[in-house]
Amino acid sequence: MHELCNVLLSLTKDEKKELINLLKNTNTKQHTNLLEKRFKNGLYCPRCGCVENIVRYGFKNGHQRFKCKNCGRIFNEITNSVFMCSKKSFDIWEKYIECMINEFTIRKSAKICGICITTAFIWRHKILDVLSKKIDDIKLSGVIEVDETFFPISYKGSRQMPRPVRRRGGGTNIRGISKEKVCVSCGVDRGGNILGMVSNLGKITKDKLNKVFGGKIIDNSIICSDGEKSYKDFVKEHDYKHVIIKSGRYKNGIYHLNHINAYHNGLKGFIRKFNGVSTKYLNNYIVWNNIKKMGISIIEGVVDIVCLMRYRTFADRPLIPVL
Ligand SMILES: [Zn+2]
């Protein structure tokens, strides 16, 4: 930095002007990219949702501004997005998203972006919170494989610890399906759509299946599951077709649980990389894994969503997010 200062001080007046213009232009270019990504389906007002009567309204800090004649308010490409109200410039966010794509640790990402570790942690989950809204309207159809998988409860990073810390890799006290484990209910269809979230503690129930899959499975779908009673009851209630697969078996060649089993293995591997994810944020890591599997771009997913979340509400979420 010291050397850079010396170089800057040695510049002539014209050279300084040129440098300032150069810096200004790179900033505008970043904003233009985002502008196009956010409004890829045409301009809309992020404040009132109006798509007509929007006029250009000059530049401020390198951002093209617009005025909505419907609500009379001014906006730009980051209005009501997760990037708003951030003191950091958008190019740092973009660099951070690049770190997320590379699945770097919080510590490494913080170092690359020149932000503190707490900020890096908050950014990760702000982005994932937004992406969870992005995939909220995904529906499953056709042949759908459903099954649940389990994760040990983790209170990592939480100040109120309801019970003594278990050493990582030590295993929970009770074997098999116990209330000590978080049940994640998942479904995948043959079109590559994925649904998965924390549903409850211990064994899956029909009510929880209704909460996970309610309104998210297209009529006349064919559900493949194991022989667990909750699935039988769930399928019966919704009048879907049901194919029960005994473990390690196929039915008619096309009905099996291979895709859901592969999905579970992938999810476990993905989460293992982060060295002990706390249950409080487990849903966000599932979202991250799913958008990756479904080929959704993080940056485009993020700018697509109107986000009004503020810092105060950030950590305000349950330690165990059961439905
Ligand atoms: Zn408006």
CSV table of C-alpha atoms and ligand atoms in Angstrom, one decimal:
chain,number,residue,atom,x,y,z
A,1,MET,CA,0.0,0.0,0.0
A,2,HIS,CA,2.9,2.3,0.9
A,3,GLU,CA,4.5,1.7,-2.5
A,4,LEU,CA,1.2,2.3,-4.2
A,5,CYS,CA,0.9,5.7,-2.4
A,6,ASN,CA,4.3,6.7,-3.7
A,7,VAL,CA,3.4,5.8,-7.3
A,8,LEU,CA,0.1,7.7,-7.0
A,9,LEU,CA,1.8,10.8,-5.6
A,10,SER,CA,4.3,10.8,-8.5
A,11,LEU,CA,1.5,10.9,-11.1
A,12,THR,CA,1.0,14.1,-13.2
A,13,LYS,CA,-2.4,15.9,-13.0
A,14,ASP,CA,-3.5,14.4,-16.4
A,15,GLU,CA,-2.4,10.9,-15.4
A,16,LYS,CA,-4.4,11.2,-12.2
A,17,LYS,CA,-7.5,12.3,-14.2
A,18,GLU,CA,-7.1,9.3,-16.5
A,19,LEU,CA,-6.7,6.9,-13.6
A,20,ILE,CA,-9.9,8.3,-11.9
A,21,ASN,CA,-11.8,7.8,-15.1
A,22,LEU,CA,-10.5,4.3,-15.5
A,23,LEU,CA,-11.6,3.4,-12.0
A,24,LYS,CA,-15.0,5.0,-12.5
A,25,ASN,CA,-15.5,3.0,-15.7
A,26,THR,CA,-14.7,-0.4,-14.2
A,27,ASN,CA,-17.2,0.4,-11.5
A,28,THR,CA,-19.9,1.2,-14.0
A,29,LYS,CA,-19.2,-1.9,-16.0
A,30,GLN,CA,-19.8,-4.1,-12.9
A,31,HIS,CA,-23.1,-2.3,-12.3
A,32,THR,CA,-24.1,-2.7,-16.0
A,33,ASN,CA,-23.6,-6.5,-15.7
A,34,LEU,CA,-25.7,-6.7,-12.7
A,35,LEU,CA,-28.3,-4.4,-14.2
A,36,GLU,CA,-28.7,-6.8,-17.1
A,37,LYS,CA,-28.9,-9.8,-14.8
A,38,ARG,CA,-31.4,-8.4,-12.5
A,39,PHE,CA,-33.7,-7.1,-15.2
A,40,LYS,CA,-33.2,-9.9,-17.7
A,41,ASN,CA,-37.0,-10.1,-18.2
A,42,GLY,CA,-37.4,-6.3,-18.5
A,43,LEU,CA,-37.4,-3.4,-16.1
A,44,TYR,CA,-39.7,-3.5,-13.0
A,45,CYS,CA,-39.8,-1.4,-10.0
A,46,PRO,CA,-38.4,-3.4,-7.0
A,47,ARG,CA,-40.4,-1.2,-4.6
A,48,CYS,CA,-44.0,-1.5,-6.0
A,49,GLY,CA,-43.6,-4.2,-8.7
A,50,CYS,CA,-44.8,-1.9,-11.5
A,51,VAL,CA,-43.4,-2.8,-15.0
A,52,GLU,CA,-44.5,0.3,-16.9
A,53,ASN,CA,-43.8,4.0,-16.7
A,54,ILE,CA,-40.2,3.6,-15.6
A,55,VAL,CA,-37.7,6.3,-16.8
A,56,ARG,CA,-34.0,6.7,-16.5
A,57,TYR,CA,-33.0,9.1,-13.8
A,58,GLY,CA,-29.3,9.8,-14.1
A,59,PHE,CA,-26.3,8.2,-12.4
A,60,LYS,CA,-25.3,8.1,-8.7
A,61,ASN,CA,-22.1,6.5,-7.4
A,62,GLY,CA,-21.7,4.7,-10.7
A,63,HIS,CA,-25.2,3.2,-10.6
A,64,GLN,CA,-27.8,4.0,-13.3
A,65,ARG,CA,-30.9,5.2,-11.5
A,66,PHE,CA,-34.5,4.8,-12.6
A,67,LYS,CA,-37.7,6.5,-11.5
A,68,CYS,CA,-40.9,4.7,-11.2
A,69,LYS,CA,-43.8,7.0,-12.1
A,70,ASN,CA,-46.3,4.7,-10.5
A,71,CYS,CA,-44.9,5.0,-6.9
A,72,GLY,CA,-42.7,8.0,-7.6
A,73,ARG,CA,-39.6,6.4,-6.0
A,74,ILE,CA,-36.1,6.0,-7.4
A,75,PHE,CA,-34.3,2.7,-7.7
A,76,ASN,CA,-31.2,1.0,-9.1
A,77,GLU,CA,-30.1,-2.5,-9.8
A,78,ILE,CA,-29.4,-3.3,-6.1
A,79,THR,CA,-32.6,-1.7,-4.6
A,80,ASN,CA,-34.2,-4.2,-2.2
A,81,SER,CA,-31.7,-6.9,-3.0
A,82,VAL,CA,-29.3,-8.6,-0.6
A,83,PHE,CA,-26.6,-6.2,-1.7
A,84,MET,CA,-28.5,-3.1,-0.5
A,85,CYS,CA,-27.5,-1.4,2.7
A,86,SER,CA,-24.0,-3.0,2.5
A,87,LYS,CA,-21.1,-0.6,3.0
A,88,LYS,CA,-19.0,-2.9,0.8
A,89,SER,CA,-19.1,-2.3,-2.9
A,90,PHE,CA,-20.7,-4.8,-5.2
A,91,ASP,CA,-17.4,-6.1,-6.7
A,92,ILE,CA,-16.5,-7.4,-3.2
A,93,TRP,CA,-19.8,-9.2,-3.1
A,94,GLU,CA,-19.1,-10.6,-6.5
A,95,LYS,CA,-15.7,-11.8,-5.4
A,96,TYR,CA,-17.3,-13.3,-2.3
A,97,ILE,CA,-19.8,-15.2,-4.5
A,98,GLU,CA,-16.9,-16.5,-6.5
A,99,CYS,CA,-15.4,-17.8,-3.2
A,100,MET,CA,-18.8,-19.6,-2.5
A,101,ILE,CA,-18.8,-21.2,-6.0
A,102,ASN,CA,-15.3,-22.5,-5.1
A,103,GLU,CA,-16.7,-23.6,-1.7
A,104,PHE,CA,-13.9,-21.9,0.1
A,105,THR,CA,-14.0,-21.8,3.9
A,106,ILE,CA,-15.3,-18.7,5.7
A,107,ARG,CA,-11.8,-17.8,6.8
A,108,LYS,CA,-10.3,-18.1,3.3
A,109,SER,CA,-13.2,-16.2,1.7
A,110,ALA,CA,-12.8,-13.4,4.3
A,111,LYS,CA,-9.1,-13.1,3.5
A,112,ILE,CA,-9.6,-13.0,-0.3
A,113,CYS,CA,-12.3,-10.4,0.0
A,114,GLY,CA,-10.7,-8.3,2.7
A,115,ILE,CA,-13.7,-8.6,5.0
A,116,CYS,CA,-13.9,-9.9,8.6
A,117,ILE,CA,-14.8,-13.4,9.4
A,118,THR,CA,-18.2,-12.5,11.0
A,119,THR,CA,-19.1,-10.5,7.9
A,120,ALA,CA,-18.1,-13.5,5.7
A,121,PHE,CA,-20.3,-15.8,7.8
A,122,ILE,CA,-23.3,-13.4,7.7
A,123,TRP,CA,-22.9,-12.9,3.9
A,124,ARG,CA,-22.9,-16.7,3.3
A,125,HIS,CA,-26.2,-17.1,5.1
A,126,LYS,CA,-27.8,-13.9,3.7
A,127,ILE,CA,-27.1,-15.2,0.3
A,128,LEU,CA,-28.3,-18.7,1.2
A,129,ASP,CA,-31.5,-17.3,2.8
A,130,VAL,CA,-32.2,-15.5,-0.5
A,131,LEU,CA,-31.5,-18.6,-2.6
A,132,SER,CA,-33.9,-20.6,-0.4
A,133,LYS,CA,-36.7,-18.2,-1.6
A,134,LYS,CA,-35.5,-18.6,-5.1
A,135,ILE,CA,-36.0,-22.4,-5.0
A,136,ASP,CA,-39.2,-22.2,-3.0
A,137,ASP,CA,-41.4,-22.6,-6.0
A,138,ILE,CA,-39.8,-25.8,-7.3
A,139,LYS,CA,-42.3,-28.6,-7.8
A,140,LEU,CA,-41.7,-32.3,-8.4
A,141,SER,CA,-43.5,-34.3,-11.1
A,142,GLY,CA,-43.5,-37.7,-12.9
A,143,VAL,CA,-41.6,-40.4,-11.2
A,144,ILE,CA,-40.5,-39.1,-7.8
A,145,GLU,CA,-38.1,-40.8,-5.4
A,146,VAL,CA,-38.6,-39.9,-1.7
A,147,ASP,CA,-36.7,-40.8,1.4
A,148,GLU,CA,-35.3,-39.3,4.5
A,149,THR,CA,-31.8,-39.0,5.8
A,150,PHE,CA,-30.4,-38.1,9.3
A,151,PHE,CA,-27.9,-35.7,10.7
A,152,PRO,CA,-26.7,-35.5,14.3
A,153,ILE,CA,-27.9,-32.3,16.2
A,154,SER,CA,-25.2,-29.7,16.4
A,155,TYR,CA,-25.3,-26.5,18.5
A,156,LYS,CA,-22.1,-25.2,17.1
A,157,GLY,CA,-21.6,-21.5,17.5
A,158,SER,CA,-24.6,-21.1,19.7
A,159,ARG,CA,-24.3,-19.4,23.1
A,160,GLN,CA,-27.1,-21.3,24.8
A,161,MET,CA,-26.1,-24.9,24.7
A,162,PRO,CA,-29.0,-27.1,25.7
A,163,ARG,CA,-26.7,-30.1,26.5
A,164,PRO,CA,-23.0,-30.9,26.8
A,165,VAL,CA,-21.0,-30.7,23.5
A,166,ARG,CA,-20.5,-34.0,21.8
A,167,ARG,CA,-17.1,-34.5,20.3
A,168,ARG,CA,-17.2,-34.5,16.5
A,169,GLY,CA,-17.2,-38.0,15.1
A,170,GLY,CA,-18.1,-39.5,18.5
A,171,GLY,CA,-21.5,-40.6,17.5
A,172,THR,CA,-24.8,-39.9,19.3
A,173,ASN,CA,-25.7,-41.8,22.4
A,174,ILE,CA,-28.5,-43.8,20.9
A,175,ARG,CA,-28.1,-45.8,17.8
A,176,GLY,CA,-30.5,-45.9,14.9
A,177,ILE,CA,-33.3,-43.3,14.5
A,178,SER,CA,-33.5,-41.4,17.7
A,179,LYS,CA,-34.8,-38.0,18.8
A,180,GLU,CA,-31.1,-37.0,18.9
A,181,LYS,CA,-31.0,-36.9,15.1
A,182,VAL,CA,-32.4,-34.4,12.7
A,183,CYS,CA,-34.6,-35.9,10.0
A,184,VAL,CA,-34.1,-34.3,6.5
A,185,SER,CA,-36.9,-35.2,4.1
A,186,CYS,CA,-36.0,-35.2,0.5
A,187,GLY,CA,-37.5,-35.9,-2.9
A,188,VAL,CA,-36.0,-35.9,-6.4
A,189,ASP,CA,-37.8,-36.3,-9.7
A,190,ARG,CA,-36.3,-37.6,-13.0
A,191,GLY,CA,-36.2,-34.1,-14.4
A,192,GLY,CA,-33.5,-33.3,-11.8
A,193,ASN,CA,-35.7,-31.2,-9.5
A,194,ILE,CA,-34.9,-31.5,-5.9
A,195,LEU,CA,-36.7,-30.8,-2.6
A,196,GLY,CA,-35.1,-31.3,0.8
A,197,MET,CA,-35.3,-29.7,4.2
A,198,VAL,CA,-35.2,-30.4,7.9
A,199,SER,CA,-38.6,-31.8,8.9
A,200,ASN,CA,-38.4,-33.1,12.4
A,201,LEU,CA,-36.5,-35.0,15.1
A,202,GLY,CA,-36.5,-38.8,14.9
A,203,LYS,CA,-38.8,-40.8,12.7
A,204,ILE,CA,-40.7,-39.2,9.8
A,205,THR,CA,-44.4,-38.8,10.1
A,206,LYS,CA,-47.2,-38.2,7.6
A,207,ASP,CA,-47.9,-34.7,9.0
A,208,LYS,CA,-44.3,-33.7,8.4
A,209,LEU,CA,-44.3,-35.1,4.9
A,210,ASN,CA,-47.4,-32.9,4.2
A,211,LYS,CA,-45.4,-29.9,5.4
A,212,VAL,CA,-42.4,-30.7,3.2
A,213,PHE,CA,-44.2,-31.8,0.1
A,214,GLY,CA,-47.6,-30.2,0.4
A,215,GLY,CA,-48.5,-28.3,-2.8
A,216,LYS,CA,-45.1,-29.2,-4.3
A,217,ILE,CA,-46.0,-32.5,-6.0
A,218,ILE,CA,-47.9,-32.3,-9.3
A,219,ASP,CA,-51.0,-34.4,-9.5
A,220,ASN,CA,-50.8,-37.9,-11.0
A,221,SER,CA,-47.1,-38.2,-10.0
A,222,ILE,CA,-45.7,-41.6,-9.1
A,223,ILE,CA,-44.0,-41.8,-5.7
A,224,CYS,CA,-41.3,-44.3,-5.1
A,225,SER,CA,-40.4,-44.9,-1.5
A,226,ASP,CA,-39.5,-47.6,0.9
A,227,GLY,CA,-42.2,-49.5,2.9
A,228,GLU,CA,-42.3,-46.9,5.7
A,229,LYS,CA,-45.9,-46.4,6.9
A,230,SER,CA,-45.8,-42.6,6.8
A,231,TYR,CA,-45.2,-42.6,3.0
A,232,LYS,CA,-48.1,-45.1,2.5
A,233,ASP,CA,-50.4,-42.8,4.5
A,234,PHE,CA,-49.1,-39.6,2.7
A,235,VAL,CA,-49.6,-41.1,-0.8
A,236,LYS,CA,-53.1,-42.4,0.1
A,237,GLU,CA,-54.2,-39.0,1.3
A,238,HIS,CA,-53.1,-37.3,-1.9
A,239,ASP,CA,-54.1,-40.1,-4.3
A,240,TYR,CA,-50.7,-40.4,-6.0
A,241,LYS,CA,-49.6,-43.6,-7.5
A,242,HIS,CA,-47.2,-45.5,-5.1
A,243,VAL,CA,-44.4,-47.9,-5.9
A,244,ILE,CA,-42.9,-49.4,-2.8
A,245,ILE,CA,-39.3,-50.5,-3.3
A,246,LYS,CA,-37.9,-53.1,-1.0
A,247,SER,CA,-34.2,-52.3,-0.1
A,248,GLY,CA,-31.8,-53.1,-2.8
A,249,ARG,CA,-34.6,-54.0,-5.3
A,250,TYR,CA,-35.9,-52.5,-8.6
A,251,LYS,CA,-39.4,-52.6,-9.9
A,252,ASN,CA,-40.1,-52.8,-13.6
A,253,GLY,CA,-36.6,-51.5,-14.3
A,254,ILE,CA,-37.5,-47.8,-13.9
A,255,TYR,CA,-38.7,-47.6,-10.3
A,256,HIS,CA,-36.0,-47.6,-7.8
A,257,LEU,CA,-34.4,-45.3,-5.1
A,258,ASN,CA,-30.9,-45.0,-6.7
A,259,HIS,CA,-31.3,-41.2,-7.4
A,260,ILE,CA,-32.4,-40.3,-3.9
A,261,ASN,CA,-29.7,-42.5,-2.4
A,262,ALA,CA,-27.1,-40.8,-4.6
A,263,TYR,CA,-28.5,-37.5,-3.6
A,264,HIS,CA,-28.2,-38.3,0.1
A,265,ASN,CA,-24.6,-39.4,-0.3
A,266,GLY,CA,-23.8,-36.2,-2.2
A,267,LEU,CA,-25.5,-34.0,0.4
A,268,LYS,CA,-23.6,-35.8,3.3
A,269,GLY,CA,-20.3,-35.3,1.4
A,270,PHE,CA,-21.0,-31.7,0.7
A,271,ILE,CA,-21.9,-30.9,4.4
A,272,ARG,CA,-18.9,-32.8,5.7
A,273,LYS,CA,-16.6,-30.4,3.8
A,274,PHE,CA,-17.7,-27.6,6.1
A,275,ASN,CA,-16.5,-29.3,9.3
A,276,GLY,CA,-19.6,-29.5,11.4
A,277,VAL,CA,-22.5,-27.5,10.3
A,278,SER,CA,-24.8,-26.3,13.1
A,279,THR,CA,-28.4,-27.5,12.9
A,280,LYS,CA,-29.5,-23.9,13.0
A,281,TYR,CA,-28.0,-23.3,9.5
A,282,LEU,CA,-28.4,-26.9,8.1
A,283,ASN,CA,-31.3,-25.9,5.8
A,284,ASN,CA,-29.1,-23.3,4.2
A,285,TYR,CA,-26.4,-25.8,3.4
A,286,ILE,CA,-29.1,-28.1,1.9
A,287,VAL,CA,-30.2,-25.1,-0.3
A,288,TRP,CA,-26.6,-24.6,-1.3
A,289,ASN,CA,-26.2,-28.2,-2.3
A,290,ASN,CA,-29.5,-28.2,-4.1
A,291,ILE,CA,-28.9,-25.1,-6.2
A,292,LYS,CA,-25.5,-26.6,-7.2
A,293,LYS,CA,-27.1,-29.9,-8.2
A,294,MET,CA,-29.8,-28.1,-10.1
A,295,GLY,CA,-27.3,-25.9,-11.9
A,296,ILE,CA,-28.8,-22.6,-10.6
A,297,SER,CA,-26.2,-19.7,-10.7
A,298,ILE,CA,-25.7,-18.1,-7.3
A,299,ILE,CA,-25.4,-14.5,-8.6
A,300,GLU,CA,-28.5,-14.7,-10.9
A,301,GLY,CA,-30.5,-16.4,-8.2
A,302,VAL,CA,-29.6,-13.7,-5.7
A,303,VAL,CA,-30.4,-10.7,-7.8
A,304,ASP,CA,-33.7,-12.3,-8.8
A,305,ILE,CA,-35.1,-12.0,-5.4
A,306,VAL,CA,-36.4,-9.0,-3.5
A,307,CYS,CA,-34.9,-9.2,-0.1
A,308,LEU,CA,-35.8,-6.9,2.8
A,309,MET,CA,-34.0,-8.9,5.5
A,310,ARG,CA,-32.0,-6.7,7.9
A,311,TYR,CA,-29.1,-7.6,10.1
A,312,ARG,CA,-31.1,-7.4,13.3
A,313,THR,CA,-33.2,-10.4,12.2
A,314,PHE,CA,-30.3,-12.4,10.9
A,315,ALA,CA,-29.4,-14.7,13.8
A,316,ASP,CA,-33.0,-14.8,14.9
A,317,ARG,CA,-33.8,-18.4,13.9
A,318,PRO,CA,-34.5,-21.6,15.8
A,319,LEU,CA,-31.6,-23.8,17.0
A,320,ILE,CA,-33.5,-26.8,15.5
A,321,PRO,CA,-35.6,-25.6,12.5
A,322,VAL,CA,-38.3,-28.4,12.6
A,323,LEU,CA,-41.5,-27.8,10.7
B,1,ZN,ZN,-42.7,1.7,-8.1
